[in-house]
Short mmCIF file of C-alpha atoms in Angstrom, two decimals:
data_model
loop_
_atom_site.label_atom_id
_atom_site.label_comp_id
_atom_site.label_asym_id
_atom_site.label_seq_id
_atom_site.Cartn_x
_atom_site.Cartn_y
_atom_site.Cartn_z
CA UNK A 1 145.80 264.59 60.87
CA UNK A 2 146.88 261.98 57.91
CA UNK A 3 143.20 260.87 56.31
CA UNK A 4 143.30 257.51 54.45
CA UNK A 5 141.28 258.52 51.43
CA UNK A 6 141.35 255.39 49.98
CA UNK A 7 138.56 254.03 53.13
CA UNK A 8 136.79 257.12 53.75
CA UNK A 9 134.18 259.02 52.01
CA UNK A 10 135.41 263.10 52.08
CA UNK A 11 132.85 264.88 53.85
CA UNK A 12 132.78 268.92 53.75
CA UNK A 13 130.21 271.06 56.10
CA UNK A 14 130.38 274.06 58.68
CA UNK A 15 129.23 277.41 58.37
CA UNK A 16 131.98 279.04 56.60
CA UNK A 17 131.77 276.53 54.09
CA UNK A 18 127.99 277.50 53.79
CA UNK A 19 128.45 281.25 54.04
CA UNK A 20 131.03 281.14 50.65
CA UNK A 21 128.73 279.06 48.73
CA UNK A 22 126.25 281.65 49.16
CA UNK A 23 128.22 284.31 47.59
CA UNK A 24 129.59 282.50 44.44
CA UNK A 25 128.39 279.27 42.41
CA UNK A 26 128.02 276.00 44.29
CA UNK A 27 131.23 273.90 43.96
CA UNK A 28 130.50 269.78 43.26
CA UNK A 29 130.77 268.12 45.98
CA UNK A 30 134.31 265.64 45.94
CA UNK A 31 132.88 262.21 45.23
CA UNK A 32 133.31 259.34 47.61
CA UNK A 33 136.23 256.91 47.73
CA UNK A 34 134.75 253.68 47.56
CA UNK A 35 136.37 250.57 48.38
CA UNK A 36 138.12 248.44 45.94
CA UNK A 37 135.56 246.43 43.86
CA UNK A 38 136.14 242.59 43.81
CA UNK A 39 137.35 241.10 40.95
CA UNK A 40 136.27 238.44 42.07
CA UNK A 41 138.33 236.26 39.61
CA UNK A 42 140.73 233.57 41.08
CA UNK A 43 140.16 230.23 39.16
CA UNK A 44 137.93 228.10 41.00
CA UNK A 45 137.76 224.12 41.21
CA UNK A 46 140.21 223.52 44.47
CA UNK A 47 138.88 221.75 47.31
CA UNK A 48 137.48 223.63 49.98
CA UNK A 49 139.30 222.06 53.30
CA UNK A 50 136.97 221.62 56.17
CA UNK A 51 138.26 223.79 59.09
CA UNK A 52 136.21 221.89 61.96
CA UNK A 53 137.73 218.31 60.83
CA UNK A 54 140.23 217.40 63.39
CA UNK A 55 143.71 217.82 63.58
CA UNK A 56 146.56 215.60 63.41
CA UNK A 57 150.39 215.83 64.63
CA UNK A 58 152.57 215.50 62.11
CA UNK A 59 155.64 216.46 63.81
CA UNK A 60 156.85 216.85 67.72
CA UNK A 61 159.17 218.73 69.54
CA UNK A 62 160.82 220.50 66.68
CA UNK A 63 163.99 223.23 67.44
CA UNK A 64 164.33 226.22 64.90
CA UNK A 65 167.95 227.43 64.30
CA UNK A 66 168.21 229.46 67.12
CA UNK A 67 166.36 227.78 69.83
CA UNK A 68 166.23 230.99 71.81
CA UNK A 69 162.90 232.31 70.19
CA UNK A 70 159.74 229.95 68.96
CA UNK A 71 158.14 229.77 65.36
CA UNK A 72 155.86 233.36 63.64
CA UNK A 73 155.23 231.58 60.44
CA UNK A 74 155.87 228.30 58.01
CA UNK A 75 155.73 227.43 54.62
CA UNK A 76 156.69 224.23 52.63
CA UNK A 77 158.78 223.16 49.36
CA UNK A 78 156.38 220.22 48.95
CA UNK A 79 158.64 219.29 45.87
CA UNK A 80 161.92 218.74 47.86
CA UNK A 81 160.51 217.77 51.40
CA UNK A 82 161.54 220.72 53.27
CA UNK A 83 159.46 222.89 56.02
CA UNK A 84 160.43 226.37 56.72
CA UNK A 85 159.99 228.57 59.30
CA UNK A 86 160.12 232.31 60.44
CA UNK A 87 160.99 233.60 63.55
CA UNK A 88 162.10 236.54 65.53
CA UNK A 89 166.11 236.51 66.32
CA UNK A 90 166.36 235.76 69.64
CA UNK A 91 169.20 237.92 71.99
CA UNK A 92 171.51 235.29 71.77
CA UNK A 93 172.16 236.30 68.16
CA UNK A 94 172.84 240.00 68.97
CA UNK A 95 176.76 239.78 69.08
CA UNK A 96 176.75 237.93 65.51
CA UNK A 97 174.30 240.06 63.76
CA UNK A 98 175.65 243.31 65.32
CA UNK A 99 179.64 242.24 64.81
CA UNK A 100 182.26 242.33 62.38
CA UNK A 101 181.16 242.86 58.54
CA UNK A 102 177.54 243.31 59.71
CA UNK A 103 178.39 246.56 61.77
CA UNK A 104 177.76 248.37 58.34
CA UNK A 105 174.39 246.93 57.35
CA UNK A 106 173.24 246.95 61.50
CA UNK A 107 173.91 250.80 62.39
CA UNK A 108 170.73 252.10 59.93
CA UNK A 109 168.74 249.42 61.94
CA UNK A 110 169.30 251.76 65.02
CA UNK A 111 168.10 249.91 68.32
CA UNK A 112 169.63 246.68 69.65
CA UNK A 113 166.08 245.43 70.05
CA UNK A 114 165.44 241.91 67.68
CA UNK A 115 161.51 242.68 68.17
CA UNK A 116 160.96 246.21 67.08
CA UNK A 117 164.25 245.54 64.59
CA UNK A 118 162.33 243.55 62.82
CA UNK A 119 165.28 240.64 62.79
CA UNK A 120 164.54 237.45 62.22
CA UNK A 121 166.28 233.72 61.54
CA UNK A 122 164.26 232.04 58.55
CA UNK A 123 165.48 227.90 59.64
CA UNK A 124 165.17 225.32 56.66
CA UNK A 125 164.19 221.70 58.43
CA UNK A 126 163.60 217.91 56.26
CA UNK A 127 160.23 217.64 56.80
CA UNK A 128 160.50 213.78 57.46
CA UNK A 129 162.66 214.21 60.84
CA UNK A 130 162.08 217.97 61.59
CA UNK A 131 166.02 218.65 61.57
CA UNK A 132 167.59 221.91 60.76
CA UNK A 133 169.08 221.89 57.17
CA UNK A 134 169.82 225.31 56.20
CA UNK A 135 169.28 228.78 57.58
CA UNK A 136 169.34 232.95 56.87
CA UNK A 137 169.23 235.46 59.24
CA UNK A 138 167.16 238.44 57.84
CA UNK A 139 167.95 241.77 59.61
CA UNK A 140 164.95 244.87 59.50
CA UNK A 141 162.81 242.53 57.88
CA UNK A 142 159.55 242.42 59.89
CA UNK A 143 158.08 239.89 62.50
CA UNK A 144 157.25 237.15 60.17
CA UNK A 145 153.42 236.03 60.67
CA UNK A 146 153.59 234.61 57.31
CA UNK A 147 155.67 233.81 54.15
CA UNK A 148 155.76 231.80 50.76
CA UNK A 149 157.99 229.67 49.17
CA UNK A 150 159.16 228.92 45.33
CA UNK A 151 160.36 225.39 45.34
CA UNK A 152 163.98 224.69 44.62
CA UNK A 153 164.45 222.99 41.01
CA UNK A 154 167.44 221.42 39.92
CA UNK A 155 169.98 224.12 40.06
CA UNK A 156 167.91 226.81 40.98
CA UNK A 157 167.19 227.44 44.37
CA UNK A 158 164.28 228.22 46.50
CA UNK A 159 162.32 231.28 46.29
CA UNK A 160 161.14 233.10 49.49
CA UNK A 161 158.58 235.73 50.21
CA UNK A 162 158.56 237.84 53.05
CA UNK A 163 157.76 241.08 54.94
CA UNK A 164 160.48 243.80 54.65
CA UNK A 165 161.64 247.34 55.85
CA UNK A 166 160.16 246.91 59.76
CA UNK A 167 161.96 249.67 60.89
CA UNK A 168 161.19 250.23 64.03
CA UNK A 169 157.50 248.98 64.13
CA UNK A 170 158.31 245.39 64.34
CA UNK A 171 156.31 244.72 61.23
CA UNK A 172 156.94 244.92 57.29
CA UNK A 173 156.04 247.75 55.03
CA UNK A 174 155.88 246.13 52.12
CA UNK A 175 156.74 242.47 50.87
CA UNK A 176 160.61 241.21 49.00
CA UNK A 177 161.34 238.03 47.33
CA UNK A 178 164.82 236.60 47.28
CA UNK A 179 166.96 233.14 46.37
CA UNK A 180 167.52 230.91 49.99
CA UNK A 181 171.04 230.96 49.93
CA UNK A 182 172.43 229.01 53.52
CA UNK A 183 174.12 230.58 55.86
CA UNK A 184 173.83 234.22 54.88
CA UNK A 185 172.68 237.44 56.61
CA UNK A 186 170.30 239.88 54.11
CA UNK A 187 168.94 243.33 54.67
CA UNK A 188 166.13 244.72 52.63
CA UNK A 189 168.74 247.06 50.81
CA UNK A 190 170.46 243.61 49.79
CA UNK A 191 171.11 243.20 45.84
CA UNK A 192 169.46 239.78 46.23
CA UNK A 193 166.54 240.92 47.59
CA UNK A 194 163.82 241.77 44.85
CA UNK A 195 161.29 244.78 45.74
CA UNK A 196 157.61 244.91 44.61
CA UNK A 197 154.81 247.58 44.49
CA UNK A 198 151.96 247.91 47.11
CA UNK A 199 148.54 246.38 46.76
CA UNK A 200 147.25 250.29 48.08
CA UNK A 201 149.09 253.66 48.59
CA UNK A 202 147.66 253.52 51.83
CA UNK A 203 148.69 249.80 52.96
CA UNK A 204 150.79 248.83 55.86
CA UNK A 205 152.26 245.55 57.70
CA UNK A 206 152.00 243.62 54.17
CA UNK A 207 152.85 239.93 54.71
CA UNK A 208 152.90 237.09 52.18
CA UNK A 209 152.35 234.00 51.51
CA UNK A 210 152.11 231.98 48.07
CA UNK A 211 149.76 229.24 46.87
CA UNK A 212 152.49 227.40 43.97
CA UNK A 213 150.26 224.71 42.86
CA UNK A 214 147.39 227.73 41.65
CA UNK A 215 150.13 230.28 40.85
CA UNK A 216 148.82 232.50 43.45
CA UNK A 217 150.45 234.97 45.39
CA UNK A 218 148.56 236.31 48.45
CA UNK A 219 149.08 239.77 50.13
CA UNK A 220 147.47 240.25 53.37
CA UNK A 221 147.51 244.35 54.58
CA UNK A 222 146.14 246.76 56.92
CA UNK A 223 144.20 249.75 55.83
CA UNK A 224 143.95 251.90 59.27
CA UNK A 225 142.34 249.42 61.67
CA UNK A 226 141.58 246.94 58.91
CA UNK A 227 142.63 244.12 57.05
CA UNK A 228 142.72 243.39 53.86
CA UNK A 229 143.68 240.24 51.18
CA UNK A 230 144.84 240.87 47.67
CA UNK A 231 145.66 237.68 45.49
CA UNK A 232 147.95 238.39 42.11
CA UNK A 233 148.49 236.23 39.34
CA UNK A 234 152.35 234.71 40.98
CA UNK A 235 154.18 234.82 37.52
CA UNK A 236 152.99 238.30 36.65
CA UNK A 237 153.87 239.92 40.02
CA UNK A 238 157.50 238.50 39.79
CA UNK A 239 157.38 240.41 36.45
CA UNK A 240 157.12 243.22 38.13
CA UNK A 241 159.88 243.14 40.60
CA UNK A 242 161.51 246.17 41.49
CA UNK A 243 159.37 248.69 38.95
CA UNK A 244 156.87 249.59 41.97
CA UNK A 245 153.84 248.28 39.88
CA UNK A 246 152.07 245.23 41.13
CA UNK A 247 149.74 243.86 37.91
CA UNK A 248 145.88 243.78 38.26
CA UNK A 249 144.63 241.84 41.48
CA UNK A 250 142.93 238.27 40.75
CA UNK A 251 140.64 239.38 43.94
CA UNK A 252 141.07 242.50 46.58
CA UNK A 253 138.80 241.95 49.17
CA UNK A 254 138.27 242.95 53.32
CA UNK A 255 139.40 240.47 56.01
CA UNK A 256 136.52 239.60 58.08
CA UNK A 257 136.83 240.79 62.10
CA UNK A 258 138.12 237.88 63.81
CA UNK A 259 137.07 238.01 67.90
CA UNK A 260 137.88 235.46 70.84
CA UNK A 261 134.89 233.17 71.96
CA UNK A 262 133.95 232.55 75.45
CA UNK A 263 133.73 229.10 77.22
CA UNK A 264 130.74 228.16 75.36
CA UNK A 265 131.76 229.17 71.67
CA UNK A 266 129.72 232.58 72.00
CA UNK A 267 132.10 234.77 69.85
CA UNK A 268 132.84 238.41 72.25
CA UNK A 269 133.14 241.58 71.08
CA UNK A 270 137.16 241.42 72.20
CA UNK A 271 139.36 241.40 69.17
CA UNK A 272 141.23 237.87 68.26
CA UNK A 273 145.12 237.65 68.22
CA UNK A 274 145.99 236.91 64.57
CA UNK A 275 148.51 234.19 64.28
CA UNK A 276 148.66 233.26 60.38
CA UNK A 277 147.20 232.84 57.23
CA UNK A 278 147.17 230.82 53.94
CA UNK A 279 145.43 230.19 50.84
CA UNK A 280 144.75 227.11 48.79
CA UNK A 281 142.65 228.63 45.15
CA UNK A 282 139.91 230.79 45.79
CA UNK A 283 140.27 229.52 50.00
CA UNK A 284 142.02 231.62 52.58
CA UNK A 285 142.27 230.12 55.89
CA UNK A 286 143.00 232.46 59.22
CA UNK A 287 144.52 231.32 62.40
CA UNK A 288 143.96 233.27 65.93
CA UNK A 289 144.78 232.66 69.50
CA UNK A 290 146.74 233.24 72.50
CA UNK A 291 148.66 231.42 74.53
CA UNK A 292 147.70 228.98 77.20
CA UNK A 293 149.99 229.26 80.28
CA UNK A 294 147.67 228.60 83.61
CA UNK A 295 145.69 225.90 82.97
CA UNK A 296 146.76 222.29 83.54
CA UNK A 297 148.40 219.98 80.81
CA UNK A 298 145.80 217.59 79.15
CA UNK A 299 143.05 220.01 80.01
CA UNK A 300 141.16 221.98 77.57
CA UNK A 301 138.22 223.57 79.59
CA UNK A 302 136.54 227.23 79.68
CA UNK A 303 138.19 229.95 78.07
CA UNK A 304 141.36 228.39 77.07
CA UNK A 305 139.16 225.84 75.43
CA UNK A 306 138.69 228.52 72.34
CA UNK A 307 142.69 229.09 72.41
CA UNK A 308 143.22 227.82 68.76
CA UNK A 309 140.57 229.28 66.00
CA UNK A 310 140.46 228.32 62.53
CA UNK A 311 138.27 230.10 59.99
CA UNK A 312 137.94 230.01 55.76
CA UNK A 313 137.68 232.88 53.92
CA UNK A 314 136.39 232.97 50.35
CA UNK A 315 139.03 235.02 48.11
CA UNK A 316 136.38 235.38 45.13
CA UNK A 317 133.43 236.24 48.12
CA UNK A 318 131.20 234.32 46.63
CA UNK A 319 130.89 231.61 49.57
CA UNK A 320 131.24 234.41 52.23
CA UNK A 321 128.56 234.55 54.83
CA UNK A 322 126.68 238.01 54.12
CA UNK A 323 127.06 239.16 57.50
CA UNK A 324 129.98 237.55 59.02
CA UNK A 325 132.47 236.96 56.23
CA UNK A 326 132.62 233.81 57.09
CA UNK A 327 132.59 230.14 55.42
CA UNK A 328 133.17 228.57 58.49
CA UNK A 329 134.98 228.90 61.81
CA UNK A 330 135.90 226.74 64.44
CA UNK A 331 137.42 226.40 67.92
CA UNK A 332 141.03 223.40 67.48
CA UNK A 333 141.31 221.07 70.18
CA UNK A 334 145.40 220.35 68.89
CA UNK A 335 147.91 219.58 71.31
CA UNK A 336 145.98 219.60 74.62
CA UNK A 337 148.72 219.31 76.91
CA UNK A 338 151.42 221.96 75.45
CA UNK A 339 152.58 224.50 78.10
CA UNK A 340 152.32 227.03 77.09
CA UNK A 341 150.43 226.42 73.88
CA UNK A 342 150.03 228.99 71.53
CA UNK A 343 148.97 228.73 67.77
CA UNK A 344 152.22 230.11 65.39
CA UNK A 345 151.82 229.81 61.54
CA UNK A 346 149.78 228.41 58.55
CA UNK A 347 150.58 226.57 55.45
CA UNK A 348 149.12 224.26 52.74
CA UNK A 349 151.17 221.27 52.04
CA UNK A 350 150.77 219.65 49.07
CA UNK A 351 153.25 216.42 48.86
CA UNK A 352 151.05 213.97 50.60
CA UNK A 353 147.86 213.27 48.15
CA UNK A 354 144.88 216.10 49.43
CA UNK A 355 146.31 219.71 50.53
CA UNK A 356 146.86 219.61 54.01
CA UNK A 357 146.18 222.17 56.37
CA UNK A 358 149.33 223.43 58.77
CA UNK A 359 149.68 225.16 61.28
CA UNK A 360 152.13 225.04 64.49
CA UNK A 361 151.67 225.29 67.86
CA UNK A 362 154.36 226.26 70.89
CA UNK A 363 154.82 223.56 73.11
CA UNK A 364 157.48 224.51 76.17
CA UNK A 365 158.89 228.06 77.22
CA UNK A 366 162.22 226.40 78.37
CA UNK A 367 165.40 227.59 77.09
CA UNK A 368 165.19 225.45 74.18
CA UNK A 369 162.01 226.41 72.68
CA UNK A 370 160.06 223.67 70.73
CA UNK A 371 157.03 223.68 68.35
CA UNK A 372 154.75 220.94 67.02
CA UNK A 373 153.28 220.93 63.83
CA UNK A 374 149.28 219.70 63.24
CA UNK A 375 147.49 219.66 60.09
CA UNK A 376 144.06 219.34 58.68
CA UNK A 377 142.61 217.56 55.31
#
């Protein structure tokens, strides 16, 4: 049995543990391994956006690149006007991915399964119409609840952050940043792709996302059955690429428990579905919820009511609730008559005067799958 010593205190008892200490000199007992302390140190002066304001559409009915599959996770180039979004490679890409010169990068991937593969289709859209203006497909990356994005300037392109090395578990193992480049296929292995350092020996499923206007970039991680943020100065961690070293963490602090709520917005003891995160300065914001399949369109009533949950998070933990984590959480009323309607993604925009925000919901299973995409201030 694998201990994670980096969440648990060492404890040593028994008898014969007893017994030897009574024939030669006491050994000192191995000291506890606390939890990371705070540094509690992210710059603050952002605006704190109000999670229980309401929501409004900003787009409808959008199509990713392959319309087999429906959104994980968005971010925005605010600068250039472009939205883009993650997603999991639906089976109608298996012959390209798995074909011709990809046969070489696709056999250490090992089963023909998109989901556990960790393959995905990253779809750049203008954010004005929704239309798809550029795409990657990214093959063992992860299942893409969340990335960041480096705006384009000039002659340099995009940046993007995401989840890597899935394996088989469907999830990253650590986090990559590479160039957008349309129209290309990448592996983590890829000479494009830059590899960083974990925020914890221990860490797993590591997703990012980044926060450009406060130089921020945000790792979210499990620890065992936990969750985890750490937030990095963004310049210095792209110093670090590929050395395995990740610099000093701005702030390193536990995720909160996140649970469903019953019909009357009594949270249960039943774990929440986590569907995305995002930061805005010392702010992280957490979505959760399932999707809504039986009840009628237009109709928001008992359970299904509490389908969309947003909550903020302080980073520094200085606005936290002492006992919940909590700054503030609230049920979203969004997009009352999408069938099914499931919350997918979270993002701060920042083109349009206050930070807004994002987050998309599912809004048809047909075979052209759809999203909508609602936003906060």
């Amino acid at each position: 049995m694998k201990m994670n010593l980096t969440r648990r205190s060492l404890i040593r008892g028994g008898t014969g543990l007893a017994a030897g200490a009574a024939a030669v000199m006491a050994l000192p007992a191995p000291a506890a391994s606390a939890a990371p302390v705070n540094p509690a140190s992210i710059p603050t002066g952002a605006p704190l956006i109000d999670v229980a304001d309401g929501s409004t559409r900003w787009l409808g009915g959008v199509t990713n690149q392959d319309t087999s599959t429906t959104l994980q996770g968005i971010a925005f180039d605010s600068v250039n006007g472009h939205l883009y979004t993650l997603q999991i490679a639906g089976a109608s890409q298996v012959a390209y991915l798995r074909s011709g010169s990809q046969v070489a990068v696709t056999s250490s991937i090992g089963a023909p399964d998109h989901d556990t593969s960790g393959d995905l289709c990253l779809t750049r859209h203008d954010l004005a119409t929704g239309a798809v203006t550029g795409y990657v497909y990214l093959l063992g990356f992860g299942h893409g609840v969340s990335l960041g994005i480096e705006p384009a300037n000039g002659s340099t392109p995009a940046y993007v952050w995401t989840e890597a090395g899935a394996g088989q578990s469907g999830y990253g193992q650590e986090f990559v940043r590479f160039p957008f480049a349309n129209q290309t296929v990448l592996w983590t292995s890829h000479p494009a792709v830059q590899r960083f350092g974990s925020p914890d020996p221990a860490a797993t499923s590591m997703t990012p996302s980044v926060d450009v206007d406060h130089n921020i970039l945000l790792i979210r991680y499990a620890m065992g059955s936990d969750h985890w943020f750490a937030a990095y100065d963004l310049s210095a961690a792209i110093a670090t690429a590929n050395t395995g070293t990740l610099p000093a963490p701005l702030a390193q602090i536990q995720q909160p428990p996140l649970y469903k709520y019953d019909a009357n917005g009594t949270p249960t003891s039943t774990p929440a579905t986590f569907q995305g995160f995002t930061s805005y300065g010392q702010y992280a914001y957490m979505l959760d919820g399932d999707p809504r399949i039986s009840t009628p369109s237009g109709t928001l009533t008992g359970v299904d009511k509490w389908a969309i949950h947003t909550t903020s998070f302080d980073l520094n933990g200085t606005q936290n609730d002492p006992t919940t984590g909590y700054i503030k959480s609230t049920h979203s009323e969004a997009d009352a008559a999408a069938d099914p309607r499931e919350p997918e993604g979270m993002a701060i925009h920042t083109g349009s005067g206050a930070p807004r925000l994002c987050f998309g919901i599912t809004n048809n299973a047909g075979s052209t799958r759809q999203f909508d995409l609602y936003y906060k201030v």
